[in-house]
Amino acid sequence: MKITFWLLDVNYEVENHEPEVWLWGVDTSGDRVLVIDKSFLTYFYAIVKEGYSPVKLADEITSRRALYPFIVKVEPVERRFFGKPVKALKIYCKDPDLVAKYAKALQKLDGVRECLEDDVRYSMRYLIDNGVVPCGWHEVEVEEESERRNVKVDRVYIAKSSPRFVEKTEVPNLRVLGFSMICYGKEGAPKPDRNPVVIISTATNTGEEKQFIAGDDMNDKPILEAFIDYVQRFDPDVIVGFGVNRQDWSYLNERCKRLGLRLSVDRAGTEPHTSVYGHVSITGRANVDLFDYADEFPDVKVKTLENLADYLGVMKIEDRVLIEDVEFASYWDDREKREILKRFSMENTRCIMGIANAILDFAIQLSSLVGLPLDHVGTAAVGFRVEWFLIKHAHKIGELVPKRVEQPYRPYAGAIVLSPKPGLHENIAVLDFASMYPNIMIAYNLSPDTYVAPGEPTPPCGVFEAPEVRHRFRKEPPGFYKEVLSYLIDVRGVIRAKMKEYPPDSVEYRVLDARQKAVKIITNASYGYAGWIGARWYMKPVAEAATAWGRHTILTAIKMAEGEGLTVVYGDTDSLFIKYDPEKVERLAEKICEKLGLEIKPDKIYTRIFFTEAKKRYAGLLPDGRLDIVGLEVIRGDWAAVAKKVQEKVLEVVLKEQSPRKAARVVKQFIQELRQRKIPYRDLVIWKTLTKSIDEYEVKAPHVAAARMLMEKGWKLAMGDKVGYVVVSGSGRLYERVKPYMFASYDEVDVEYYVTNQIVPAAARVLECFGITEEQLLKAGPEEEVTRKLTDFFGG
DNA sequence: GCGTTCAATGTACCT
DNA sequence: ACAGGTACATTGAACGCG
């Protein structure tokens, strides 16, 4: 019989050297199925050295059967490696777990240049070779399994054919379960060996909400049991949480171990286990940590659940009562406040469900595009997402996958940034090259496999030679990157055209939009990938040639603009800011496209724009009255909110009312309010990331001092964590006067620091262009003088 | 001994 | 653990003064 199923998760089992691939999915009737494929024979490659006979080498390996008992076949094949034809042996191995070992041994054999692809996991090998796509539909010939397997699905099948991918946009109705938990710990971060889980809140996409709450004795065994039981009864396909890969799952695992429970929440009777890229795998389900997608929202500076939910419109922060981790214990201990804590926990899970609703489509599309299972794809860094997409394509064209080798870091020149003309400008059009680097890579066939090294003869097809750096690339045939990028750009166009056929609020539109976003991300990351020393297909000349052509492109465009009599006031990498003249700008765009073969088009028009003397920092007023603020403190996450708010207001007044003097008055008013401590405390918190582990720091930085204080109190902090601190009164260096924000009170705050080192610099950054100095901002304004006189008089 | 200067360190941004 | 280009705050050692 034949079934069609959507692939949710994949794992493999090896017993007595017999491997099985387990494909977990949902079929067209909505049944949960497990398809077991026992037929896939894995392999790796050995590249044969020049001058050696592949056949002889193959025979030699076969004759040593005793040494490699699970090698079942050795096949001489023709492949490409970095575009160059190579002779290789395809060595089939019955037991996937022995591949790495055999490859290592055969590497030493005389005549073997290098073993390749032994580092591709069996399950990934299976997906790639069979064209099986995670989060995609497949047809497969199966037989129902008679033997009772201890798995939690409606049907178990044995595959009688390889699954065949079927193009279908729709996503089956998945059961989604979200959860979050509260642990009780009196000091610092709770530890699973001492501190119980007191609340677990769950919610499902069928609208069911549940809480598992410990009693006064805080015995969490019953609630953990009830939670596990509930997960099994609801039987979710997707489990979502926030920060679960790093925290919740390991905490639950250890807690259960301690209490003599099995955390069996999967479909195969195993426990959650950490796997590739640090994701926690729950067999048969997709465990999705929404925290892993927080990087997709760069506007959210501090990646907390409540900030993300607020940003995505799931739950506004002002509608919430937020409870800090430090306060959990005291809230629990107080009968009345415990109710607030319960609500807080439930709201967290609601936020998780809301965020999941906003992100899951994208995660699913990303998974099917790059070919990594849904639970891995989020934890895989951008470089690895690109790489898996490339590996899929490499297999199709017979290009062998290079080993990841340690490369020395060699910097190279990047893009051009023009110095802006400071001050205010009216009517400025921004021209942008569309996907500049990907299109340059396509136009000049930049690719690891088309590179012609110095000393190599020019091929008959001719070469493209990059300006300045003189790297050469064959014009023909189309390189690896060119093919991949052309496909991505085309497919995005197709998706965007298809989107127009659906109303924006339809499911189809949402899915297509998620897909085009996924495609865009992979496209835009490909240049960076090419120049990343960690990339399997790293090749500096490729990246270096791309930027060289980029510089040539923008410089040519600038010259042409000036030739048209247009004034360029700023530009960065692939954009030109031009004094707007509709006809001339239109003509210019056409001429540039014609001359360079790269599309450039007007992106937006600012009715007014403000530049400081610095590059990469400006603010523009759009025709609809909105402000675009770029690079300035307003959009930086490491400035106190009070300074950001003041600067934003200043920019608004300057751009809309063109009144720097009024802006200065606003600044003074803010300063006054701050001195009276009328500004909310949270607006004084400064957030900074720990970019390394704490003892690697060479200088004493404020946020590191704050981090140390947190750690002394039992907090766990790691690289990448954000530390929020305030500056308090006292003497000495700044780093001696900071406290984690939750340890300080408003009275301790050094208000003058915020005046002189936050508000005034942020405001002066803008106002100094109009002749208003820091001193003037600090000088008491007329209004304030009045207040002071009154205060003096009344002795306040 | 003390204030000033400046390179180094560190973070976060832009495209 | 995608790239290079850029701004800016703070530290801490060197420097200059007397």
PDB file of N, CA and C in Angstrom, chain A residues 108-167:
ATOM      1  N   LYS A 108      44.661   6.503   5.700  1.00  0.00           N
ATOM      2  CA  LYS A 108      46.103   6.236   5.769  1.00  0.00           C
ATOM      3  C   LYS A 108      46.573   5.329   4.626  1.00  0.00           C
ATOM      4  N   LEU A 109      45.640   4.757   3.928  1.00  0.00           N
ATOM      5  CA  LEU A 109      45.978   3.820   2.861  1.00  0.00           C
ATOM      6  C   LEU A 109      46.722   4.522   1.733  1.00  0.00           C
ATOM      7  N   ASP A 110      47.765   3.870   1.233  1.00  0.00           N
ATOM      8  CA  ASP A 110      48.520   4.442   0.117  1.00  0.00           C
ATOM      9  C   ASP A 110      47.593   4.576  -1.085  1.00  0.00           C
ATOM     10  N   GLY A 111      47.559   5.760  -1.672  1.00  0.00           N
ATOM     11  CA  GLY A 111      46.686   5.970  -2.832  1.00  0.00           C
ATOM     12  C   GLY A 111      45.418   6.718  -2.484  1.00  0.00           C
ATOM     13  N   VAL A 112      45.145   6.846  -1.199  1.00  0.00           N
ATOM     14  CA  VAL A 112      43.964   7.620  -0.786  1.00  0.00           C
ATOM     15  C   VAL A 112      44.394   9.034  -0.420  1.00  0.00           C
ATOM     16  N   ARG A 113      43.806  10.016  -1.126  1.00  0.00           N
ATOM     17  CA  ARG A 113      44.170  11.404  -0.863  1.00  0.00           C
ATOM     18  C   ARG A 113      43.447  11.899   0.392  1.00  0.00           C
ATOM     19  N   GLU A 114      42.180  11.574   0.478  1.00  0.00           N
ATOM     20  CA  GLU A 114      41.371  12.116   1.569  1.00  0.00           C
ATOM     21  C   GLU A 114      40.041  11.378   1.608  1.00  0.00           C
ATOM     22  N   CYS A 115      39.548  11.123   2.805  1.00  0.00           N
ATOM     23  CA  CYS A 115      38.208  10.571   2.921  1.00  0.00           C
ATOM     24  C   CYS A 115      37.222  11.707   3.159  1.00  0.00           C
ATOM     25  N   LEU A 116      36.059  11.614   2.530  1.00  0.00           N
ATOM     26  CA  LEU A 116      35.084  12.692   2.625  1.00  0.00           C
ATOM     27  C   LEU A 116      33.689  12.173   2.963  1.00  0.00           C
ATOM     28  N   GLU A 117      32.910  13.070   3.545  1.00  0.00           N
ATOM     29  CA  GLU A 117      31.496  12.827   3.834  1.00  0.00           C
ATOM     30  C   GLU A 117      31.253  11.757   4.890  1.00  0.00           C
ATOM     31  N   ASP A 118      32.309  11.330   5.541  1.00  0.00           N
ATOM     32  CA  ASP A 118      32.127  10.405   6.658  1.00  0.00           C
ATOM     33  C   ASP A 118      31.558  11.139   7.872  1.00  0.00           C
ATOM     34  N   ASP A 119      31.574  12.480   7.790  1.00  0.00           N
ATOM     35  CA  ASP A 119      31.056  13.266   8.909  1.00  0.00           C
ATOM     36  C   ASP A 119      29.591  13.670   8.713  1.00  0.00           C
ATOM     37  N   VAL A 120      28.945  13.095   7.716  1.00  0.00           N
ATOM     38  CA  VAL A 120      27.514  13.361   7.531  1.00  0.00           C
ATOM     39  C   VAL A 120      26.734  12.282   8.277  1.00  0.00           C
ATOM     40  N   ARG A 121      25.929  12.721   9.225  1.00  0.00           N
ATOM     41  CA  ARG A 121      25.163  11.764  10.038  1.00  0.00           C
ATOM     42  C   ARG A 121      24.245  10.885   9.187  1.00  0.00           C
ATOM     43  N   TYR A 122      24.058   9.679   9.653  1.00  0.00           N
ATOM     44  CA  TYR A 122      23.265   8.712   8.895  1.00  0.00           C
ATOM     45  C   TYR A 122      21.883   9.251   8.524  1.00  0.00           C
ATOM     46  N   SER A 123      21.205   9.841   9.488  1.00  0.00           N
ATOM     47  CA  SER A 123      19.842  10.307   9.193  1.00  0.00           C
ATOM     48  C   SER A 123      19.872  11.446   8.161  1.00  0.00           C
ATOM     49  N   MET A 124      20.882  12.304   8.230  1.00  0.00           N
ATOM     50  CA  MET A 124      20.983  13.379   7.246  1.00  0.00           C
ATOM     51  C   MET A 124      21.352  12.817   5.872  1.00  0.00           C
ATOM     52  N   ARG A 125      22.243  11.840   5.877  1.00  0.00           N
ATOM     53  CA  ARG A 125      22.626  11.150   4.644  1.00  0.00           C
ATOM     54  C   ARG A 125      21.373  10.578   3.958  1.00  0.00           C
ATOM     55  N   TYR A 126      20.547   9.978   4.764  1.00  0.00           N
ATOM     56  CA  TYR A 126      19.312   9.376   4.262  1.00  0.00           C
ATOM     57  C   TYR A 126      18.422  10.438   3.610  1.00  0.00           C
ATOM     58  N   LEU A 127      18.229  11.540   4.316  1.00  0.00           N
ATOM     59  CA  LEU A 127      17.355  12.597   3.794  1.00  0.00           C
ATOM     60  C   LEU A 127      17.901  13.144   2.481  1.00  0.00           C
ATOM     61  N   ILE A 128      19.180  13.447   2.465  1.00  0.00           N
ATOM     62  CA  ILE A 128      19.777  14.061   1.280  1.00  0.00           C
ATOM     63  C   ILE A 128      19.713  13.104   0.087  1.00  0.00           C
ATOM     64  N   ASP A 129      20.139  11.870   0.289  1.00  0.00           N
ATOM     65  CA  ASP A 129      20.215  10.935  -0.837  1.00  0.00           C
ATOM     66  C   ASP A 129      18.850  10.568  -1.393  1.00  0.00           C
ATOM     67  N   ASN A 130      17.842  10.588  -0.534  1.00  0.00           N
ATOM     68  CA  ASN A 130      16.501  10.224  -1.010  1.00  0.00           C
ATOM     69  C   ASN A 130      15.646  11.433  -1.354  1.00  0.00           C
ATOM     70  N   GLY A 131      16.218  12.598  -1.214  1.00  0.00           N
ATOM     71  CA  GLY A 131      15.439  13.808  -1.479  1.00  0.00           C
ATOM     72  C   GLY A 131      14.278  13.955  -0.510  1.00  0.00           C
ATOM     73  N   VAL A 132      14.462  13.428   0.690  1.00  0.00           N
ATOM     74  CA  VAL A 132      13.413  13.534   1.710  1.00  0.00           C
ATOM     75  C   VAL A 132      13.600  14.856   2.457  1.00  0.00           C
ATOM     76  N   VAL A 133      12.486  15.572   2.610  1.00  0.00           N
ATOM     77  CA  VAL A 133      12.540  16.940   3.100  1.00  0.00           C
ATOM     78  C   VAL A 133      11.797  17.081   4.427  1.00  0.00           C
ATOM     79  N   PRO A 134      12.473  17.508   5.486  1.00  0.00           N
ATOM     80  CA  PRO A 134      11.756  17.756   6.735  1.00  0.00           C
ATOM     81  C   PRO A 134      10.650  18.793   6.515  1.00  0.00           C
ATOM     82  N   CYS A 135       9.531  18.611   7.167  1.00  0.00           N
ATOM     83  CA  CYS A 135       8.376  19.502   6.996  1.00  0.00           C
ATOM     84  C   CYS A 135       7.895  19.522   5.543  1.00  0.00           C
ATOM     85  N   GLY A 136       8.064  18.398   4.867  1.00  0.00           N
ATOM     86  CA  GLY A 136       7.568  18.267   3.505  1.00  0.00           C
ATOM     87  C   GLY A 136       6.764  16.977   3.385  1.00  0.00           C
ATOM     88  N   TRP A 137       5.960  16.883   2.318  1.00  0.00           N
ATOM     89  CA  TRP A 137       5.123  15.696   2.095  1.00  0.00           C
ATOM     90  C   TRP A 137       5.849  14.663   1.241  1.00  0.00           C
ATOM     91  N   HIS A 138       5.585  13.391   1.548  1.00  0.00           N
ATOM     92  CA  HIS A 138       6.233  12.307   0.787  1.00  0.00           C
ATOM     93  C   HIS A 138       5.272  11.154   0.579  1.00  0.00           C
ATOM     94  N   GLU A 139       5.448  10.519  -0.573  1.00  0.00           N
ATOM     95  CA  GLU A 139       4.707   9.287  -0.864  1.00  0.00           C
ATOM     96  C   GLU A 139       5.641   8.128  -0.633  1.00  0.00           C
ATOM     97  N   VAL A 140       5.135   7.085  -0.049  1.00  0.00           N
ATOM     98  CA  VAL A 140       6.002   5.926   0.153  1.00  0.00           C
ATOM     99  C   VAL A 140       5.169   4.646   0.124  1.00  0.00           C
ATOM    100  N   GLU A 141       5.773   3.632  -0.487  1.00  0.00           N
ATOM    101  CA  GLU A 141       5.167   2.299  -0.518  1.00  0.00           C
ATOM    102  C   GLU A 141       5.482   1.628   0.820  1.00  0.00           C
ATOM    103  N   VAL A 142       4.456   1.194   1.515  1.00  0.00           N
ATOM    104  CA  VAL A 142       4.711   0.631   2.848  1.00  0.00           C
ATOM    105  C   VAL A 142       3.928  -0.655   3.107  1.00  0.00           C
ATOM    106  N   GLU A 143       4.318  -1.304   4.174  1.00  0.00           N
ATOM    107  CA  GLU A 143       3.583  -2.447   4.688  1.00  0.00           C
ATOM    108  C   GLU A 143       3.373  -2.180   6.161  1.00  0.00           C
ATOM    109  N   GLU A 144       2.175  -2.444   6.649  1.00  0.00           N
ATOM    110  CA  GLU A 144       1.963  -2.173   8.061  1.00  0.00           C
ATOM    111  C   GLU A 144       2.781  -3.161   8.886  1.00  0.00           C
ATOM    112  N   GLU A 145       3.407  -2.650   9.945  1.00  0.00           N
ATOM    113  CA  GLU A 145       4.262  -3.476  10.796  1.00  0.00           C
ATOM    114  C   GLU A 145       3.402  -4.317  11.728  1.00  0.00           C
ATOM    115  N   SER A 146       3.634  -5.610  11.689  1.00  0.00           N
ATOM    116  CA  SER A 146       2.825  -6.494  12.538  1.00  0.00           C
ATOM    117  C   SER A 146       3.408  -6.538  13.941  1.00  0.00           C
ATOM    118  N   GLU A 147       4.731  -6.571  13.978  1.00  0.00           N
ATOM    119  CA  GLU A 147       5.431  -6.631  15.265  1.00  0.00           C
ATOM    120  C   GLU A 147       5.077  -5.394  16.094  1.00  0.00           C
ATOM    121  N   ARG A 148       4.694  -5.617  17.344  1.00  0.00           N
ATOM    122  CA  ARG A 148       4.305  -4.488  18.190  1.00  0.00           C
ATOM    123  C   ARG A 148       5.542  -3.729  18.646  1.00  0.00           C
ATOM    124  N   ARG A 149       5.634  -2.497  18.233  1.00  0.00           N
ATOM    125  CA  ARG A 149       6.753  -1.677  18.698  1.00  0.00           C
ATOM    126  C   ARG A 149       6.205  -0.751  19.767  1.00  0.00           C
ATOM    127  N   ASN A 150       7.034  -0.459  20.702  1.00  0.00           N
ATOM    128  CA  ASN A 150       6.564   0.351  21.807  1.00  0.00           C
ATOM    129  C   ASN A 150       6.645   1.852  21.494  1.00  0.00           C
ATOM    130  N   VAL A 151       5.873   2.260  20.508  1.00  0.00           N
ATOM    131  CA  VAL A 151       5.905   3.672  20.121  1.00  0.00           C
ATOM    132  C   VAL A 151       4.493   4.231  20.114  1.00  0.00           C
ATOM    133  N   LYS A 152       4.449   5.553  20.313  1.00  0.00           N
ATOM    134  CA  LYS A 152       3.156   6.171  20.474  1.00  0.00           C
ATOM    135  C   LYS A 152       2.704   6.846  19.179  1.00  0.00           C
ATOM    136  N   VAL A 153       2.241   6.045  18.237  1.00  0.00           N
ATOM    137  CA  VAL A 153       1.681   6.581  16.993  1.00  0.00           C
ATOM    138  C   VAL A 153       0.465   5.737  16.624  1.00  0.00           C
ATOM    139  N   ASP A 154      -0.295   6.230  15.652  1.00  0.00           N
ATOM    140  CA  ASP A 154      -1.469   5.466  15.235  1.00  0.00           C
ATOM    141  C   ASP A 154      -1.072   4.233  14.428  1.00  0.00           C
ATOM    142  N   ARG A 155      -0.028   4.398  13.587  1.00  0.00           N
ATOM    143  CA  ARG A 155       0.400   3.267  12.762  1.00  0.00           C
ATOM    144  C   ARG A 155       1.926   3.253  12.617  1.00  0.00           C
ATOM    145  N   VAL A 156       2.414   2.027  12.540  1.00  0.00           N
ATOM    146  CA  VAL A 156       3.834   1.861  12.236  1.00  0.00           C
ATOM    147  C   VAL A 156       3.937   1.120  10.910  1.00  0.00           C
ATOM    148  N   TYR A 157       4.750   1.656  10.018  1.00  0.00           N
ATOM    149  CA  TYR A 157       4.919   1.024   8.709  1.00  0.00           C
ATOM    150  C   TYR A 157       6.385   0.692   8.456  1.00  0.00           C
ATOM    151  N   ILE A 158       6.564  -0.288   7.623  1.00  0.00           N
ATOM    152  CA  ILE A 158       7.898  -0.557   7.103  1.00  0.00           C
ATOM    153  C   ILE A 158       7.911  -0.084   5.651  1.00  0.00           C
ATOM    154  N   ALA A 159       8.898   0.730   5.318  1.00  0.00           N
ATOM    155  CA  ALA A 159       8.978   1.274   3.958  1.00  0.00           C
ATOM    156  C   ALA A 159       9.354   0.171   2.979  1.00  0.00           C
ATOM    157  N   LYS A 160       8.640   0.130   1.886  1.00  0.00           N
ATOM    158  CA  LYS A 160       8.947  -0.839   0.831  1.00  0.00           C
ATOM    159  C   LYS A 160       9.545  -0.149  -0.380  1.00  0.00           C
ATOM    160  N   SER A 161       9.591   1.182  -0.308  1.00  0.00           N
ATOM    161  CA  SER A 161      10.262   1.956  -1.356  1.00  0.00           C
ATOM    162  C   SER A 161      10.871   3.154  -0.660  1.00  0.00           C
ATOM    163  N   SER A 162      11.663   3.898  -1.408  1.00  0.00           N
ATOM    164  CA  SER A 162      12.165   5.144  -0.824  1.00  0.00           C
ATOM    165  C   SER A 162      11.050   6.168  -0.893  1.00  0.00           C
ATOM    166  N   PRO A 163      10.930   6.983   0.137  1.00  0.00           N
ATOM    167  CA  PRO A 163       9.901   8.023   0.077  1.00  0.00           C
ATOM    168  C   PRO A 163      10.197   8.980  -1.078  1.00  0.00           C
ATOM    169  N   ARG A 164       9.128   9.451  -1.706  1.00  0.00           N
ATOM    170  CA  ARG A 164       9.295  10.381  -2.828  1.00  0.00           C
ATOM    171  C   ARG A 164       8.658  11.702  -2.437  1.00  0.00           C
ATOM    172  N   PHE A 165       9.430  12.768  -2.548  1.00  0.00           N
ATOM    173  CA  PHE A 165       8.937  14.090  -2.158  1.00  0.00           C
ATOM    174  C   PHE A 165       7.780  14.527  -3.047  1.00  0.00           C
ATOM    175  N   VAL A 166       6.754  15.081  -2.437  1.00  0.00           N
ATOM    176  CA  VAL A 166       5.595  15.591  -3.174  1.00  0.00           C
ATOM    177  C   VAL A 166       5.450  17.080  -2.856  1.00  0.00           C
ATOM    178  N   GLU A 167       5.408  17.890  -3.896  1.00  0.00           N
ATOM    179  CA  GLU A 167       5.289  19.341  -3.703  1.00  0.00           C
ATOM    180  C   GLU A 167       3.874  19.678  -3.230  1.00  0.00           C
TER     181      GLU A 167
END
